[in-house]
PDB file of C-alpha atoms in Angstrom:
ATOM      1  CA  MET A   1     -37.025  29.738 -22.923  1.00 49.00           C
ATOM      2  CA  ASN A   2     -38.118  31.058 -19.578  1.00 51.00           C
ATOM      3  CA  ARG A   3     -35.155  32.241 -17.479  1.00 51.00           C
ATOM      4  CA  TYR A   4     -36.436  30.181 -14.543  1.00 44.00           C
ATOM      5  CA  HIS A   5     -36.099  26.964 -16.517  1.00 46.00           C
ATOM      6  CA  ALA A   6     -32.351  27.507 -16.569  1.00 48.00           C
ATOM      7  CA  LEU A   7     -32.355  27.561 -12.759  1.00 42.00           C
ATOM      8  CA  LEU A   8     -34.177  24.223 -12.368  1.00 42.00           C
ATOM      9  CA  PRO A   9     -31.037  22.056 -12.603  1.00 46.00           C
ATOM     10  CA  LEU A  10     -29.349  24.203  -9.933  1.00 43.00           C
ATOM     11  CA  ALA A  11     -32.361  23.961  -7.629  1.00 45.00           C
ATOM     12  CA  ALA A  12     -32.513  20.185  -8.062  1.00 45.00           C
ATOM     13  CA  ALA A  13     -28.792  19.841  -7.309  1.00 45.00           C
ATOM     14  CA  ALA A  14     -29.140  21.986  -4.186  1.00 45.00           C
ATOM     15  CA  ALA A  15     -32.095  19.890  -2.957  1.00 43.00           C
ATOM     16  CA  LEU A  16     -30.157  16.664  -3.463  1.00 41.00           C
ATOM     17  CA  ALA A  17     -27.164  18.096  -1.619  1.00 43.00           C
ATOM     18  CA  LEU A  18     -29.350  19.027   1.349  1.00 41.00           C
ATOM     19  CA  VAL A  19     -30.847  15.538   1.499  1.00 42.00           C
ATOM     20  CA  GLY A  20     -27.317  14.058   1.534  1.00 46.00           C
ATOM     21  CA  CYS A  21     -26.332  16.341   4.426  1.00 48.00           C
ATOM     22  CA  SER A  22     -28.789  14.869   6.904  1.00 49.00           C
ATOM     23  CA  SER A  23     -27.292  13.873  10.228  1.00 56.00           C
ATOM     24  CA  PRO A  24     -26.211  10.255  10.689  1.00 59.00           C
ATOM     25  CA  PRO A  25     -28.328   7.976  12.870  1.00 66.00           C
ATOM     26  CA  PRO A  26     -27.396   7.810  16.558  1.00 84.00           C
ATOM     27  CA  LEU A  27     -24.632   5.368  17.479  1.00 91.00           C
ATOM     28  CA  SER A  28     -25.417   2.169  19.339  1.00 94.00           C
ATOM     29  CA  ALA A  29     -24.032   1.756  22.856  1.00 94.00           C
ATOM     30  CA  GLN A  30     -21.587  -0.868  21.518  1.00 95.00           C
ATOM     31  CA  ASP A  31     -20.296   1.429  18.776  1.00 96.00           C
ATOM     32  CA  SER A  32     -20.011   4.373  21.180  1.00 95.00           C
ATOM     33  CA  ALA A  33     -17.960   2.287  23.616  1.00 96.00           C
ATOM     34  CA  ALA A  34     -15.805   0.885  20.811  1.00 96.00           C
ATOM     35  CA  LEU A  35     -15.132   4.360  19.374  1.00 96.00           C
ATOM     36  CA  GLU A  36     -14.190   5.691  22.811  1.00 96.00           C
ATOM     37  CA  THR A  37     -11.700   2.838  23.197  1.00 96.00           C
ATOM     38  CA  LEU A  38     -10.414   3.338  19.646  1.00 97.00           C
ATOM     39  CA  ALA A  39      -9.801   7.036  20.336  1.00 96.00           C
ATOM     40  CA  ALA A  40      -7.602   6.111  23.296  1.00 95.00           C
ATOM     41  CA  VAL A  41      -5.791   3.187  21.680  1.00 96.00           C
ATOM     42  CA  ALA A  42      -5.419   3.716  17.905  1.00 96.00           C
ATOM     43  CA  GLY A  43      -2.857   6.529  17.954  1.00 93.00           C
ATOM     44  CA  PRO A  44      -0.552   5.658  20.834  1.00 93.00           C
ATOM     45  CA  THR A  45      -0.272   1.966  19.881  1.00 92.00           C
ATOM     46  CA  SER A  46       0.537   2.831  16.252  1.00 88.00           C
ATOM     47  CA  ASN A  47       3.438   5.086  17.247  1.00 89.00           C
ATOM     48  CA  VAL A  48       1.714   8.479  17.426  1.00 92.00           C
ATOM     49  CA  SER A  49       2.468  10.410  20.606  1.00 92.00           C
ATOM     50  CA  ALA A  50      -0.761  10.921  22.553  1.00 92.00           C
ATOM     51  CA  HIS A  51      -0.033  14.614  23.191  1.00 93.00           C
ATOM     52  CA  ARG A  52       0.216  15.286  19.427  1.00 95.00           C
ATOM     53  CA  ILE A  53      -3.156  13.729  18.492  1.00 96.00           C
ATOM     54  CA  SER A  54      -5.862  16.196  17.467  1.00 95.00           C
ATOM     55  CA  SER A  55      -8.581  13.692  16.479  1.00 96.00           C
ATOM     56  CA  THR A  56      -9.254  10.126  15.439  1.00 97.00           C
ATOM     57  CA  GLU A  57     -11.823   8.826  12.987  1.00 97.00           C
ATOM     58  CA  CYS A  58     -12.632   5.168  12.384  1.00 97.00           C
ATOM     59  CA  TRP A  59     -14.885   2.931  10.371  1.00 96.00           C
ATOM     60  CA  LEU A  60     -17.982   1.998  12.346  1.00 97.00           C
ATOM     61  CA  PRO A  61     -17.188  -1.268  14.184  1.00 97.00           C
ATOM     62  CA  SER A  62     -20.709  -2.728  13.959  1.00 95.00           C
ATOM     63  CA  THR A  63     -20.607  -2.558  10.162  1.00 95.00           C
ATOM     64  CA  HIS A  64     -17.201  -4.259   9.915  1.00 95.00           C
ATOM     65  CA  ALA A  65     -17.704  -7.657  11.486  1.00 94.00           C
ATOM     66  CA  ILE A  66     -15.028 -10.267  10.856  1.00 93.00           C
ATOM     67  CA  GLU A  67     -16.609 -12.901   8.680  1.00 85.00           C
ATOM     68  CA  ASP A  68     -14.275 -15.867   8.651  1.00 82.00           C
ATOM     69  CA  ALA A  69     -15.304 -19.524   8.816  1.00 73.00           C
ATOM     70  CA  ALA A  70     -12.301 -20.242  11.070  1.00 83.00           C
ATOM     71  CA  VAL A  71     -13.533 -17.731  13.684  1.00 78.00           C
ATOM     72  CA  ASP A  72     -16.589 -18.603  15.743  1.00 75.00           C
ATOM     73  CA  SER A  73     -17.679 -15.182  16.964  1.00 84.00           C
ATOM     74  CA  SER A  74     -20.359 -12.732  15.964  1.00 86.00           C
ATOM     75  CA  THR A  75     -18.808 -10.033  18.159  1.00 93.00           C
ATOM     76  CA  LEU A  76     -15.431  -9.608  16.417  1.00 95.00           C
ATOM     77  CA  TRP A  77     -14.769  -6.576  14.228  1.00 96.00           C
ATOM     78  CA  ARG A  78     -11.898  -5.004  12.285  1.00 95.00           C
ATOM     79  CA  VAL A  79     -11.646  -1.335  11.338  1.00 97.00           C
ATOM     80  CA  ILE A  80      -9.178   1.143   9.973  1.00 96.00           C
ATOM     81  CA  CYS A  81      -8.755   4.364  11.925  1.00 97.00           C
ATOM     82  CA  ARG A  82      -7.113   7.589  10.824  1.00 96.00           C
ATOM     83  CA  VAL A  83      -5.264   9.376  13.613  1.00 96.00           C
ATOM     84  CA  HIS A  84      -4.777  13.091  12.931  1.00 96.00           C
ATOM     85  CA  TYR A  85      -1.832  14.741  14.659  1.00 96.00           C
ATOM     86  CA  THR A  86       0.567  17.650  14.414  1.00 94.00           C
ATOM     87  CA  ASP A  87       4.341  17.462  14.392  1.00 92.00           C
ATOM     88  CA  GLU A  88       7.194  19.806  13.451  1.00 92.00           C
ATOM     89  CA  THR A  89       6.225  19.574   9.761  1.00 93.00           C
ATOM     90  CA  GLY A  90       2.547  20.424  10.295  1.00 94.00           C
ATOM     91  CA  GLU A  91      -0.704  18.485  10.227  1.00 95.00           C
ATOM     92  CA  ARG A  92      -0.337  14.802   9.430  1.00 94.00           C
ATOM     93  CA  TYR A  93      -2.180  11.505   9.836  1.00 95.00           C
ATOM     94  CA  GLN A  94      -1.376   7.861  10.465  1.00 94.00           C
ATOM     95  CA  ASP A  95      -3.725   5.035   9.574  1.00 95.00           C
ATOM     96  CA  ALA A  96      -4.081   2.107  11.956  1.00 96.00           C
ATOM     97  CA  THR A  97      -5.843  -1.238  11.696  1.00 95.00           C
ATOM     98  CA  CYS A  98      -7.656  -2.314  14.842  1.00 97.00           C
ATOM     99  CA  ILE A  99      -9.263  -5.642  15.704  1.00 95.00           C
ATOM    100  CA  GLY A 100     -11.699  -5.722  18.593  1.00 96.00           C
ATOM    101  CA  ASP A 101     -14.384  -7.796  20.248  1.00 95.00           C
ATOM    102  CA  PHE A 102     -17.611  -6.290  21.562  1.00 96.00           C
ATOM    103  CA  ALA A 103     -17.746  -9.105  24.152  1.00 94.00           C
ATOM    104  CA  LEU A 104     -14.398  -8.240  25.790  1.00 94.00           C
ATOM    105  CA  GLU A 105     -13.529  -5.564  28.341  1.00 93.00           C
ATOM    106  CA  PRO A 106     -11.648  -3.668  27.050  1.00 93.00           C
ATOM    107  CA  MET A 107     -12.762  -4.370  23.495  1.00 95.00           C
ATOM    108  CA  LEU A 108      -9.202  -3.968  22.259  1.00 95.00           C
ATOM    109  CA  ASP A 109      -5.847  -2.927  23.635  1.00 93.00           C
ATOM    110  CA  HIS A 110      -3.708  -2.498  20.539  1.00 94.00           C
ATOM    111  CA  CYS A 111      -3.829  -1.258  16.953  1.00 96.00           C
ATOM    112  CA  TYR A 112      -1.147  -1.498  14.287  1.00 94.00           C
ATOM    113  CA  ARG A 113       0.242   1.008  11.812  1.00 92.00           C
ATOM    114  CA  TRP A 114      -1.548   0.512   8.534  1.00 87.00           C
ATOM    115  CA  ALA A 115       0.035   0.863   5.132  1.00 81.00           C
ATOM    116  CA  HIS A 116      -2.136   0.411   2.069  1.00 76.00           C
ATOM    117  CA  TYR A 117      -1.229  -2.391  -0.298  1.00 81.00           C
ATOM    118  CA  ASP A 118      -2.792  -3.122  -3.683  1.00 79.00           C
ATOM    119  CA  PHE A 119      -6.125  -4.945  -3.380  1.00 79.00           C
ATOM    120  CA  ALA A 120      -6.288  -4.213   0.371  1.00 82.00           C
ATOM    121  CA  PRO A 121      -8.882  -1.932   1.911  1.00 85.00           C
ATOM    122  CA  ALA A 122      -7.971   1.710   2.461  1.00 88.00           C
ATOM    123  CA  PHE A 123      -9.382   4.203   4.956  1.00 91.00           C
ATOM    124  CA  GLU A 124     -11.297   5.977   2.187  1.00 91.00           C
ATOM    125  CA  ASP A 125     -13.169   2.791   1.213  1.00 91.00           C
ATOM    126  CA  PHE A 126     -15.855   3.284   3.868  1.00 91.00           C
ATOM    127  CA  PRO A 127     -17.354   6.274   5.654  1.00 91.00           C
ATOM    128  CA  ALA A 128     -15.793   7.059   9.031  1.00 92.00           C
ATOM    129  CA  VAL A 129     -17.087   8.460  12.270  1.00 92.00           C
ATOM    130  CA  THR A 130     -15.251  10.604  14.777  1.00 93.00           C
ATOM    131  CA  ALA A 131     -13.808   8.550  17.608  1.00 91.00           C
ATOM    132  CA  SER A 132     -12.551  11.442  19.688  1.00 70.00           C
TER     133      SER A 132
END
């Protein structure tokens, strides 16, 4: 067997990895505004001191619309954010659930500490984008 044939699987894996590393599409104006608000609100309203926060990442609001027959709005969304912070024990994070409305100003003013329960969504269930 040609020694180059042994390298083909490695080359194919590297090519696939590079394709998966392409940059995400640009954010819409609505998502950008929502993420800016989430960066300011998610940590402090879920009991993380603002001065300790190093970054916040959230699910993309436009891809997490609230679909409920009892709610008559196409502008409502619900996301989970992960607030990264540092305290006396080191680097930590707190998850928060945030419900907003693209049609309101501000889109949201409060998030809540999130604890994962069986059969409930978790932060890792969807890709996240940096909010801060």
